PDB file of C-alpha atoms in Angstrom:
ATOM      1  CA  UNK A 569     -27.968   5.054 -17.569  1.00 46.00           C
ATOM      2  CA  UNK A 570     -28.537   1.477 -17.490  1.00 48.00           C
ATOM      3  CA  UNK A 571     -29.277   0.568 -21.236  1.00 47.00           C
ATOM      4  CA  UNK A 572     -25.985   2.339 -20.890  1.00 46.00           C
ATOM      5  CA  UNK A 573     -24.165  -0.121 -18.623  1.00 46.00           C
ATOM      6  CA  UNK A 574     -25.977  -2.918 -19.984  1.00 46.00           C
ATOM      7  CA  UNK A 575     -24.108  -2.097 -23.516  1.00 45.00           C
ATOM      8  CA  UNK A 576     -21.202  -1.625 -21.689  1.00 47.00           C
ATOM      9  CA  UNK A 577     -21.083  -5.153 -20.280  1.00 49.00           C
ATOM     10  CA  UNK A 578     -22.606  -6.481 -23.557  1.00 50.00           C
ATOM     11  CA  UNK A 579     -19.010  -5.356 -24.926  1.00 47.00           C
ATOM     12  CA  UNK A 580     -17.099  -6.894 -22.185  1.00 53.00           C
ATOM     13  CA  UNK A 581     -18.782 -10.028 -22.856  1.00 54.00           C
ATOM     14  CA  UNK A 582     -18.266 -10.097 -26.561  1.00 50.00           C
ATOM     15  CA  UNK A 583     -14.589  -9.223 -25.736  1.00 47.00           C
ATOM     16  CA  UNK A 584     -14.497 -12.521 -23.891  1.00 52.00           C
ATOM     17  CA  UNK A 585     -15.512 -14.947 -26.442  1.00 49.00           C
ATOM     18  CA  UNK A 586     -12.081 -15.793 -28.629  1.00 45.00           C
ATOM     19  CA  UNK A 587     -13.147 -19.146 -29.232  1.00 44.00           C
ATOM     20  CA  UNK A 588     -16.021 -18.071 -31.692  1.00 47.00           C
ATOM     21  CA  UNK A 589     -13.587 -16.999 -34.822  1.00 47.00           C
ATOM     22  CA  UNK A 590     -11.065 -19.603 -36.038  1.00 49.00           C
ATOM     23  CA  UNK A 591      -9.389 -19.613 -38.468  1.00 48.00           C
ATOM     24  CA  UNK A 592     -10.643 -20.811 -42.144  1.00 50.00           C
ATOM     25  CA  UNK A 593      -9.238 -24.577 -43.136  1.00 50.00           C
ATOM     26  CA  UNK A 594      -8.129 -25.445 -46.676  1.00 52.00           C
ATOM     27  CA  UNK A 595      -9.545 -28.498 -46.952  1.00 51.00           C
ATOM     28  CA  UNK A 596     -13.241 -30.090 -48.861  1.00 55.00           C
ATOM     29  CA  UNK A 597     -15.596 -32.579 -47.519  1.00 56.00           C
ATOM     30  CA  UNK A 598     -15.565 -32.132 -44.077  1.00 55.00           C
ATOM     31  CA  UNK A 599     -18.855 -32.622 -41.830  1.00 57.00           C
ATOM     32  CA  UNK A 600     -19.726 -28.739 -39.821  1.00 61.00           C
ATOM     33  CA  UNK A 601     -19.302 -29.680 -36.224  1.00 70.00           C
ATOM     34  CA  UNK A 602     -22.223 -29.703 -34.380  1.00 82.00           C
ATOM     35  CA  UNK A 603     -23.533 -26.192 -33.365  1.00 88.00           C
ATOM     36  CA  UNK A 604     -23.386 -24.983 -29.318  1.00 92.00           C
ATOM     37  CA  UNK A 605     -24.387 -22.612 -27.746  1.00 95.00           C
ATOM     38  CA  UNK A 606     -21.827 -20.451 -25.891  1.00 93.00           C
ATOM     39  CA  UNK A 607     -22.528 -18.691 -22.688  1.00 94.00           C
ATOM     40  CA  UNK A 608     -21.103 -15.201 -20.543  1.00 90.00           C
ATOM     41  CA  UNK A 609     -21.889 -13.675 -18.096  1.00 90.00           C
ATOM     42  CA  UNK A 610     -21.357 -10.716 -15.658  1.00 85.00           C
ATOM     43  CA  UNK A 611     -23.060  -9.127 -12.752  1.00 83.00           C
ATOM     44  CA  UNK A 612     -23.083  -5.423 -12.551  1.00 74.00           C
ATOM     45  CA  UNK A 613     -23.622  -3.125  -9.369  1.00 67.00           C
ATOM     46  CA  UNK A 614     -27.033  -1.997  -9.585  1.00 69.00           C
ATOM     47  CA  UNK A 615     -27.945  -3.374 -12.513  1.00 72.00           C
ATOM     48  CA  UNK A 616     -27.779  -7.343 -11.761  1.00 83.00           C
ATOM     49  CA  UNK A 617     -26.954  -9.820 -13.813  1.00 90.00           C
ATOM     50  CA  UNK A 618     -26.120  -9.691 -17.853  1.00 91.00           C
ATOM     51  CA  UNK A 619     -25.991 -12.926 -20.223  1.00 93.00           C
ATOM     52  CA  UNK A 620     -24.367 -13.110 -23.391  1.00 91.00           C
ATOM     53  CA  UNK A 621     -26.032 -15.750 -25.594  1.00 94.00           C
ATOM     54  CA  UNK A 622     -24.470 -17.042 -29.051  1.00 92.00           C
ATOM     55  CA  UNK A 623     -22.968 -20.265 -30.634  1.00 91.00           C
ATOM     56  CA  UNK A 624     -20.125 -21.441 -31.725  1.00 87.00           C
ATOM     57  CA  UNK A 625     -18.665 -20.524 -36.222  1.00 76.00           C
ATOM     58  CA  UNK A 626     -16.855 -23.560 -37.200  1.00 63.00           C
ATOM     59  CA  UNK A 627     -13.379 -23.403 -39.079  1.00 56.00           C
ATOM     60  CA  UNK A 628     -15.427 -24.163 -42.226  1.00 52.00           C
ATOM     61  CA  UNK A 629     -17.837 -21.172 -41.658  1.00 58.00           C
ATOM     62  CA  UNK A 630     -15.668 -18.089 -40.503  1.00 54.00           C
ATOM     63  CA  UNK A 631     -12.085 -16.377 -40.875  1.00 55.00           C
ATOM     64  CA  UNK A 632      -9.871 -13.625 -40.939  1.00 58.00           C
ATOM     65  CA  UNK A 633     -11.458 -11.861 -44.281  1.00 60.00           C
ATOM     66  CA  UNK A 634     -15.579 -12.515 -42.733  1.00 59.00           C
ATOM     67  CA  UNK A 635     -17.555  -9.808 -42.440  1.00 64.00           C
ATOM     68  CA  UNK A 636     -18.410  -8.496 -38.923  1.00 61.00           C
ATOM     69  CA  UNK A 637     -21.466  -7.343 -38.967  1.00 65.00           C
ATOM     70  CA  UNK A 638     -22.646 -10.549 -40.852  1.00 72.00           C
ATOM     71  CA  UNK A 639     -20.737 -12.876 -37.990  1.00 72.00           C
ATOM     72  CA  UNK A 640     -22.115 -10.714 -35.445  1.00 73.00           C
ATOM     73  CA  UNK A 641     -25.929 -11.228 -37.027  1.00 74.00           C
ATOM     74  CA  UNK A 642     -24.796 -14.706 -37.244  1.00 79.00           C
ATOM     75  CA  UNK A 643     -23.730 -16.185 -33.539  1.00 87.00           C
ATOM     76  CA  UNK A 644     -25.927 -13.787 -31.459  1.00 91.00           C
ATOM     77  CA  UNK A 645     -29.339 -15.861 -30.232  1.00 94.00           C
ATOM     78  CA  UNK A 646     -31.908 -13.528 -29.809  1.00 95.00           C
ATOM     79  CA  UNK A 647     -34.955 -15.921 -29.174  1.00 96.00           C
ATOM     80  CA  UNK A 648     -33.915 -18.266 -26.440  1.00 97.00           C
ATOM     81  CA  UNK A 649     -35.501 -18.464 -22.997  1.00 98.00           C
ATOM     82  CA  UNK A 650     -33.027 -17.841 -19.965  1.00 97.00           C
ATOM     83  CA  UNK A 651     -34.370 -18.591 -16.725  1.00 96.00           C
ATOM     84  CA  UNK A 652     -32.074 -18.248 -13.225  1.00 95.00           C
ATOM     85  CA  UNK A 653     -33.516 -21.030 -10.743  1.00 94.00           C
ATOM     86  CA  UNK A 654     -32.141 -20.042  -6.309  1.00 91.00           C
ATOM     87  CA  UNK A 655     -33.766 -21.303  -3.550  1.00 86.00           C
ATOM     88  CA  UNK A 656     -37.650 -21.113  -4.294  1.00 87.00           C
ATOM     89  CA  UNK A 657     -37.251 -18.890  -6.895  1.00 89.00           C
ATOM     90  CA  UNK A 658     -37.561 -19.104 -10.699  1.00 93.00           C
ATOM     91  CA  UNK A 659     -36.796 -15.945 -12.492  1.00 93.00           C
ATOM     92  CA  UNK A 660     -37.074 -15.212 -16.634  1.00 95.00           C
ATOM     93  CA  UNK A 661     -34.238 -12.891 -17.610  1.00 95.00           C
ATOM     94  CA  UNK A 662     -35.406  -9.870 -19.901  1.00 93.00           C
ATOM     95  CA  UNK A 663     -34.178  -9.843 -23.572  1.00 95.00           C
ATOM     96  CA  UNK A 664     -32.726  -6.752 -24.354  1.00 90.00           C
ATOM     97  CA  UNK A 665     -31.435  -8.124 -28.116  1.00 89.00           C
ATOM     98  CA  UNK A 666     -28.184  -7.989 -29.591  1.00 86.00           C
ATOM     99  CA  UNK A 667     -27.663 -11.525 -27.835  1.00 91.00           C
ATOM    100  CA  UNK A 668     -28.173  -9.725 -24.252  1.00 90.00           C
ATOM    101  CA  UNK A 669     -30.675 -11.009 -21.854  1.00 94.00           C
ATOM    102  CA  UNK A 670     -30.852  -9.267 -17.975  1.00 92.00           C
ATOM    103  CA  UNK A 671     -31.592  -9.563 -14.552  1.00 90.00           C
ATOM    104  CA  UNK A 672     -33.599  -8.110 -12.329  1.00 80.00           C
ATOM    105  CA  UNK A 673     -32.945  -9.804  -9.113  1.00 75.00           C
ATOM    106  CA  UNK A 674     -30.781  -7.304  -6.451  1.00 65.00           C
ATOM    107  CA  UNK A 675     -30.530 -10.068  -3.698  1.00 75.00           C
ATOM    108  CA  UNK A 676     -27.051 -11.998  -4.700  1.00 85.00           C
ATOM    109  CA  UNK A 677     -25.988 -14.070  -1.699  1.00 88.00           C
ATOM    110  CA  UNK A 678     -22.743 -15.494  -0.933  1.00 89.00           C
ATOM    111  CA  UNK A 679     -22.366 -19.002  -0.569  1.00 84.00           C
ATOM    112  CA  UNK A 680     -26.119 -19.277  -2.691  1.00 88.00           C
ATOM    113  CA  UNK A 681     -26.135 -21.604  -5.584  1.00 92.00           C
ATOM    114  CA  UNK A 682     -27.654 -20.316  -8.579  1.00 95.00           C
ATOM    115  CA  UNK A 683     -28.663 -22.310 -11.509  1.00 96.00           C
ATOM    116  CA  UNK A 684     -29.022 -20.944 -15.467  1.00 97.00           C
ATOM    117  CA  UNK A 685     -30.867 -22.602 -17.940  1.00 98.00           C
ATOM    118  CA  UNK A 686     -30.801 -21.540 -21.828  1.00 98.00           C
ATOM    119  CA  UNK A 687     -33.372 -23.527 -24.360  1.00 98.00           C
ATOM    120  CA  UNK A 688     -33.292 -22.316 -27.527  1.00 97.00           C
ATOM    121  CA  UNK A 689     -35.330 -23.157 -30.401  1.00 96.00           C
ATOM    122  CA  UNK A 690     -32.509 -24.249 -32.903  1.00 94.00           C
ATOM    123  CA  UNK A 691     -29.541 -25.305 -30.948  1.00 94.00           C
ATOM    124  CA  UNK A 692     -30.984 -27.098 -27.955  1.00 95.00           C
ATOM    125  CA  UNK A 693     -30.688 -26.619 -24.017  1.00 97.00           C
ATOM    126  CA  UNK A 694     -27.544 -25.805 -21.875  1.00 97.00           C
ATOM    127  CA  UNK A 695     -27.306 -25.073 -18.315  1.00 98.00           C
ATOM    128  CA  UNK A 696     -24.836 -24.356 -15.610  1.00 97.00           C
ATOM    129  CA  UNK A 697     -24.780 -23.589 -11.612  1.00 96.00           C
ATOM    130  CA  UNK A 698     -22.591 -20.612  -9.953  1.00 95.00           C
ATOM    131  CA  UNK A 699     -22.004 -19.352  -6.231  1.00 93.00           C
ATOM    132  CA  UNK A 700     -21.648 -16.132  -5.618  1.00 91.00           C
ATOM    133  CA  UNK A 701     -18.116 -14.884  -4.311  1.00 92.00           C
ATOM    134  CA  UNK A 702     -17.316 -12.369  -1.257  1.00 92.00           C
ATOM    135  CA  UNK A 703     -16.982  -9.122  -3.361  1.00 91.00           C
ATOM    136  CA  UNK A 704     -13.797  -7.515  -3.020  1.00 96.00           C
ATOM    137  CA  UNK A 705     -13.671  -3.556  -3.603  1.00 96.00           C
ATOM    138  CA  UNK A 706     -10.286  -1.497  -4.482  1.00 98.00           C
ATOM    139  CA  UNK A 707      -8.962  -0.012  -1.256  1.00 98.00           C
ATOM    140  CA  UNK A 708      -7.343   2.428  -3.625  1.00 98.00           C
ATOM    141  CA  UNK A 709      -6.842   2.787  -7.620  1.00 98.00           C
ATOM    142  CA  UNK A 710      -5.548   4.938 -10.037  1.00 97.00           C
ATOM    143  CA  UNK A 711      -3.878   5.559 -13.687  1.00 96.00           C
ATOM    144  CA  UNK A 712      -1.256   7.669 -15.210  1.00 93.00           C
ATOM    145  CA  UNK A 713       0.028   7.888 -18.816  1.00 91.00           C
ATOM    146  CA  UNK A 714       3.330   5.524 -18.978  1.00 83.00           C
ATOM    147  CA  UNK A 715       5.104   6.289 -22.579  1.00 79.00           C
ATOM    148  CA  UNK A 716       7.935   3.802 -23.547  1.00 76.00           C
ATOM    149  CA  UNK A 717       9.555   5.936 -26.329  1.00 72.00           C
ATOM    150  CA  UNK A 718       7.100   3.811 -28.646  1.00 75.00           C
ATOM    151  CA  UNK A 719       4.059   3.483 -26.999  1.00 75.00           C
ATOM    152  CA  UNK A 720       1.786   5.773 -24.611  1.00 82.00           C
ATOM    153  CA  UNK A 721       0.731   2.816 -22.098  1.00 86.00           C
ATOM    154  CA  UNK A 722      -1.068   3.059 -18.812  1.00 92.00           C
ATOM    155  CA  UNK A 723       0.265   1.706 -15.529  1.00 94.00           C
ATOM    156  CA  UNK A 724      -2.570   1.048 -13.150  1.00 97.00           C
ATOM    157  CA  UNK A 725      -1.805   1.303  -9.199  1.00 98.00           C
ATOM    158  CA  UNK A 726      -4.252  -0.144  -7.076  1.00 98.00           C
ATOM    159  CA  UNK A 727      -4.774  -1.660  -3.512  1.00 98.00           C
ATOM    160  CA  UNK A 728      -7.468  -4.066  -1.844  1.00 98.00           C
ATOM    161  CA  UNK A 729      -8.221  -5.735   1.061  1.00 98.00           C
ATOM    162  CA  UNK A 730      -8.124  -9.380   0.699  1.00 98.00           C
ATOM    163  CA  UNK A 731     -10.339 -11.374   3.070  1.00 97.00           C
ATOM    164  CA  UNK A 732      -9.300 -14.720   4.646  1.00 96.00           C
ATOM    165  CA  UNK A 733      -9.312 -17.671   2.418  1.00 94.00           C
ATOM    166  CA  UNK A 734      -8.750 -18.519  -1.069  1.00 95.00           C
ATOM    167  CA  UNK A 735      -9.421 -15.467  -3.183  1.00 97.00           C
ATOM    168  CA  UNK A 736      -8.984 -15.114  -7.010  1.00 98.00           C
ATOM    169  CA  UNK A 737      -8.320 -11.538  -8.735  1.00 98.00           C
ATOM    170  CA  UNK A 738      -9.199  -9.944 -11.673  1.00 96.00           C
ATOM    171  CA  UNK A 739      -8.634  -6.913 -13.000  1.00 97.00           C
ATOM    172  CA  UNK A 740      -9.379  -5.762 -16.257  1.00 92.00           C
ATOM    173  CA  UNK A 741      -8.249  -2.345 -18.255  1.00 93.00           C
ATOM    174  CA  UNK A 742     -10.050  -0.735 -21.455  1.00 87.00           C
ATOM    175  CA  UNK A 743     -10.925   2.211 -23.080  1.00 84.00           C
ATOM    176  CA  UNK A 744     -14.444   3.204 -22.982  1.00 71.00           C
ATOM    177  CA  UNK A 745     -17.276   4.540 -25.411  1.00 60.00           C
ATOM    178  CA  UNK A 746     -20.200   4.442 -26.292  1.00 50.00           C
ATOM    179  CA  UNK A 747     -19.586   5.179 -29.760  1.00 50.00           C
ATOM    180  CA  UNK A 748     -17.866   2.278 -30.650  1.00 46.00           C
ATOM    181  CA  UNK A 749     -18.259   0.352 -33.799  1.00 41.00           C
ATOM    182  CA  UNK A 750     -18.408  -3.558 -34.217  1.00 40.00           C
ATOM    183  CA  UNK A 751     -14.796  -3.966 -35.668  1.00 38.00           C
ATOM    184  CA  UNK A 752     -13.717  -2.111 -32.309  1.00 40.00           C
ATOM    185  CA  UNK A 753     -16.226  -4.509 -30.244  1.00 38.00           C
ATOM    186  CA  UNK A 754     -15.165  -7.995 -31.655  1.00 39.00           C
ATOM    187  CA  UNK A 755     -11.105  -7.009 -31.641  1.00 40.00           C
ATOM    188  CA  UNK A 756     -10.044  -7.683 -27.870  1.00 45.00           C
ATOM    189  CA  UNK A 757      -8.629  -4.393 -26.518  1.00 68.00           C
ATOM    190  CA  UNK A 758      -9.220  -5.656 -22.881  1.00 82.00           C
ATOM    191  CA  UNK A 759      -6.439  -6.173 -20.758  1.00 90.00           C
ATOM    192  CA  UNK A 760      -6.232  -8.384 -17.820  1.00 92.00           C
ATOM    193  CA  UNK A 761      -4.370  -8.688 -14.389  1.00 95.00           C
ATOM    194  CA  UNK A 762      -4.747 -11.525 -12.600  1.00 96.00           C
ATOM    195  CA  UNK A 763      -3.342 -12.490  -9.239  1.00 97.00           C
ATOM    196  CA  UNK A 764      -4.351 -14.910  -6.221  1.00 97.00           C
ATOM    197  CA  UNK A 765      -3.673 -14.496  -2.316  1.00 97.00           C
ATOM    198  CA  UNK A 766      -1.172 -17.198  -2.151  1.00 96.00           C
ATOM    199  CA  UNK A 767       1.491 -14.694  -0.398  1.00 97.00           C
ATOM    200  CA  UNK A 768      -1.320 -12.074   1.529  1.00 97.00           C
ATOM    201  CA  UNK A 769      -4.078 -13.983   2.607  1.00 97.00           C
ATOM    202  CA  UNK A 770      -6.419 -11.741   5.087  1.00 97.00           C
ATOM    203  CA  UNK A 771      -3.761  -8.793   4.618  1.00 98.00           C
ATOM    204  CA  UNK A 772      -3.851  -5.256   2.709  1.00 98.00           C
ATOM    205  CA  UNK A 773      -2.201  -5.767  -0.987  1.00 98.00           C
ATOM    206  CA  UNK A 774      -1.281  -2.956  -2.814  1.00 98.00           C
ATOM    207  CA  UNK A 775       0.652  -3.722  -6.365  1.00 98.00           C
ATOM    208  CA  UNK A 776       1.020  -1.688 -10.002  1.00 97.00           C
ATOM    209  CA  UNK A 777       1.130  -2.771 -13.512  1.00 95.00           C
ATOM    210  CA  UNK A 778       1.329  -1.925 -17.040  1.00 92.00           C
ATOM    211  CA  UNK A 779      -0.621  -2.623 -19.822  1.00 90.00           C
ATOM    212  CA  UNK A 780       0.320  -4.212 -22.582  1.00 80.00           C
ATOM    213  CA  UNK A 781       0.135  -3.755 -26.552  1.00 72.00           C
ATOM    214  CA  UNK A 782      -2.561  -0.833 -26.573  1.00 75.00           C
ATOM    215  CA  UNK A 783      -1.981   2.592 -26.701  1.00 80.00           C
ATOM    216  CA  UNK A 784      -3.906   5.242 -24.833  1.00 86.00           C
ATOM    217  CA  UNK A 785      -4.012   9.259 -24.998  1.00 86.00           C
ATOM    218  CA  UNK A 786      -5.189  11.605 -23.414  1.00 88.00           C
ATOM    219  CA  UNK A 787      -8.385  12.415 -22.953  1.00 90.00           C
ATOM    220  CA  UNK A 788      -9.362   8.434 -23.232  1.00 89.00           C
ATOM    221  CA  UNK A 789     -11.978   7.501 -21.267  1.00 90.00           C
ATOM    222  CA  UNK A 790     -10.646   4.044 -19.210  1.00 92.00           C
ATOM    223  CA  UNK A 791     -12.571   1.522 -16.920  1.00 90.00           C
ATOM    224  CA  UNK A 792     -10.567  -0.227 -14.301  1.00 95.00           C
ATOM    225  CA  UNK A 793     -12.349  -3.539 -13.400  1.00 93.00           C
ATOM    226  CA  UNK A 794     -11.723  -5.542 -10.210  1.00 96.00           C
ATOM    227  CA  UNK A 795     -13.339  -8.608  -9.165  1.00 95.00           C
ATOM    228  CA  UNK A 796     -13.298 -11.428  -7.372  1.00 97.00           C
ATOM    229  CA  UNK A 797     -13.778 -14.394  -8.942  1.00 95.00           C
ATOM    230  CA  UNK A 798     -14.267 -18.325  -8.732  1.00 94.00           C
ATOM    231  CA  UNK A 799     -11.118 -20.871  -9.052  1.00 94.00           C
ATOM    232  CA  UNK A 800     -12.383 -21.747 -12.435  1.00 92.00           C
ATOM    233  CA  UNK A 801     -12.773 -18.973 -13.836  1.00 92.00           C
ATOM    234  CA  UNK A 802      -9.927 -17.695 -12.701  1.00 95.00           C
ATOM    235  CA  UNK A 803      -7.959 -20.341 -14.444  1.00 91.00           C
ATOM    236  CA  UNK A 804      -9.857 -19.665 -17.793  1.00 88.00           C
ATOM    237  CA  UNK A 805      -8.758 -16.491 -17.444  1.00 90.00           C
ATOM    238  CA  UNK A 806      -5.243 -17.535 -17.264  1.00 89.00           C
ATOM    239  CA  UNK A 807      -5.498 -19.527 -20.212  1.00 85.00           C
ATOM    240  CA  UNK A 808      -6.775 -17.320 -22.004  1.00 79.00           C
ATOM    241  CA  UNK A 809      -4.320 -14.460 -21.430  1.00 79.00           C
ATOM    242  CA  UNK A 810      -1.808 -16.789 -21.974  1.00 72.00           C
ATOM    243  CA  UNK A 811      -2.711 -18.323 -25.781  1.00 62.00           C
ATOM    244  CA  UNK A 812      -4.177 -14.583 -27.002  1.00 53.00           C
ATOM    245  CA  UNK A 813      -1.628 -11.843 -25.117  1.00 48.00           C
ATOM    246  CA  UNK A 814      -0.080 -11.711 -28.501  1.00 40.00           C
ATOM    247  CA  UNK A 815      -3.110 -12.642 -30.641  1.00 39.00           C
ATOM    248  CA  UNK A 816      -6.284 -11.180 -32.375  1.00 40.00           C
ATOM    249  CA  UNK A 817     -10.047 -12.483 -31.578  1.00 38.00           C
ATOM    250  CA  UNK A 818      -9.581 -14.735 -34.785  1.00 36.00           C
ATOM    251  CA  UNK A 819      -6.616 -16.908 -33.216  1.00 40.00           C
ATOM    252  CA  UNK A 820      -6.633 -20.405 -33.096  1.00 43.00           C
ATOM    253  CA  UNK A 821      -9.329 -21.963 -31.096  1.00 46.00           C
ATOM    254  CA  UNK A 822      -8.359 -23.332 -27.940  1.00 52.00           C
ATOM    255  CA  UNK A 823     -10.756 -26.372 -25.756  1.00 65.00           C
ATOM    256  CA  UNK A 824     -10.928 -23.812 -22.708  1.00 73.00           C
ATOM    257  CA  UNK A 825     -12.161 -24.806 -18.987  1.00 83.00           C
ATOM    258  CA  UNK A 826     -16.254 -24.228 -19.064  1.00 90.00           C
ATOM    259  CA  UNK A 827     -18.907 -24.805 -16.385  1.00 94.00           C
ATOM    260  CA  UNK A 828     -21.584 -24.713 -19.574  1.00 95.00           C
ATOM    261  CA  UNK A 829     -22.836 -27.995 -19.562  1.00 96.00           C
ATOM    262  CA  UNK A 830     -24.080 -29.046 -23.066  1.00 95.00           C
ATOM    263  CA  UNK A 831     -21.677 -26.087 -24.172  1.00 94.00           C
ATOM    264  CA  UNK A 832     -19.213 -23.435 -24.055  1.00 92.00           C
ATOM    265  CA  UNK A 833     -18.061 -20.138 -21.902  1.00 91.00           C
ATOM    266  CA  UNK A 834     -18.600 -19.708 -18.112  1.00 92.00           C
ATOM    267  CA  UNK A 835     -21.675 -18.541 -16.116  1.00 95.00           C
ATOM    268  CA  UNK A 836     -20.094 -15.954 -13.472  1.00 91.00           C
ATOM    269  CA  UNK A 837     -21.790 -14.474 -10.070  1.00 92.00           C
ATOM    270  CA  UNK A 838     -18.743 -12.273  -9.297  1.00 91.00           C
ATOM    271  CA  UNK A 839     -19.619  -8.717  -8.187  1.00 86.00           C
ATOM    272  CA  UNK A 840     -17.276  -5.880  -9.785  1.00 90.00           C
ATOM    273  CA  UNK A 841     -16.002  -2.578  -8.954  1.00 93.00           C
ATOM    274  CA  UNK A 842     -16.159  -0.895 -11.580  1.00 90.00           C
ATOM    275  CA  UNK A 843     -14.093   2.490 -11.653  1.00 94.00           C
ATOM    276  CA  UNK A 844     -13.814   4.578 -14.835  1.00 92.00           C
ATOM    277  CA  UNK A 845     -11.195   7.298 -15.694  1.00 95.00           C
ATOM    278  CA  UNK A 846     -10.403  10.095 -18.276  1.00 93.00           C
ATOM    279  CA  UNK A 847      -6.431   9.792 -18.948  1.00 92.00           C
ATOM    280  CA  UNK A 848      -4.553  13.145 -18.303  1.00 89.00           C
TER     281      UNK A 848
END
């Protein structure tokens, strides 16, 4: 059950990284950009903390017509060294391959800072410092089959309690299997919510929404994500949902917000709740 999870998250994270595929340019005798190394992360109930490690494809390296499974053997770094550095500790993450390196640790703090280092033999050193956020559970959630006439969407109700202070949401819809292939993996059929407590700070919210451009049946397995999550990644969030609503993973590359120093992506200490479905 949690090489299961693991994989699950290892998708999620993939999902995540729509900077990695640009588009090919038609042009000669350009320098390759220097290679980074891009970061994600997520924290899972039980599990701890995942890491996604790859690097950046230039323009010149990667398009629309690129193999998958070649890319995928490609950006994934399967012999760097990630350590996790709070308080007097100093912990070495476990590679689990595929790019995936874990966790152990079950004592996440609030208000701790936690610091990630990744050296890798080829592409240098990157690091980055997190705090954990209050974790924020769903009151209430659930799903029902929403068709349009064109489309069989899913509108998701849900409620939480939000705490006093500035709190960031996510929530995240997608179908779930384990039996997915690569070409499934790398095309982003995640959808995200995202709100803030601007008008219900310290009060009961309760809201619904659809999701958009995917089509569900029934009988689909569906996870229902909800954290909450950091200013900054909250607003790379936003970006992102804004530039690639109506994209595909290989969209034009966009400079997002990062907290990678020396690269790319975001190191995250949010703690989700994680609720999966079977659509009737």
């Amino acid at each position: 059950m949690r090489a299961s999870i693991i994989y699950f998250v290892g998708i999620s994270l993939i999902l995540s990284m729509n900077r990695c595929i640009p588009d090919p340019l038609p042009v000669d005798n350009i320098a390759k950009p220097v290679t980074k190394i891009v970061v994600s992360s997520q924290m899972v109930p039980n599990v701890g903390l995942v890491v996604l490690v790859t690097r950046t494809v230039s323009a010149l390296e990667a398009g629309r017509d690129t193999d998958i499974n070649t890319l995928l053997q490609q950006i994934v770094i399967n012999d760097a060294i990630v350590t996790l550095n709070y308080g007097n500790n100093l912990e070495t993450l476990q590679n689990r391959g595929s790019g995936l390196y874990s966790s152990a640790n079950s004592q996440w703090t609030t208000g701790v800072e936690y610091t990630l280092n990744v050296v890798t033999p080829l592409f240098g050193e990157v690091t980055s410092t997190a705090l954990v956020p209050q974790q924020v559970a769903f009151a209430s959630v659930g799903i029902k089959l929403y068709s349009t006439g064109y489309d069989s969407l899913l509108q998701v109700d849900y409620g939480l309690n939000d705490p006093s202070g500035k709190n960031f949401y996510m929530v995240s819809v997608q179908k779930f299997s384990m039996k997915q292939d690569v070409q499934s993996l790398l095309n982003p059929k995640i959808f995200t919510h995202l709100t803030d407590d601007l008008t219900f700070d310290g009060k009961r919210f309760d809201e619904n929404f659809k999701t958009l451009f995917q089509d569900f049946s029934k009988g689909d397995s569906v996870a229902v994500v909800m954290a909450n999550v950091s200013e900054g990644y909250y607003k790379f969030l936003k970006l992102r949902n804004d530039r690639f609503r109506f994209s595909d993973f290989s969209s034009e590359p966009l400079n997002y917000p990062s907290n990678i120093q020396g690269g790319y992506g975001f190191f995250n200490l949010h703690v989700p709740d994680v609720r999966v479905f079977v659509v009737k």
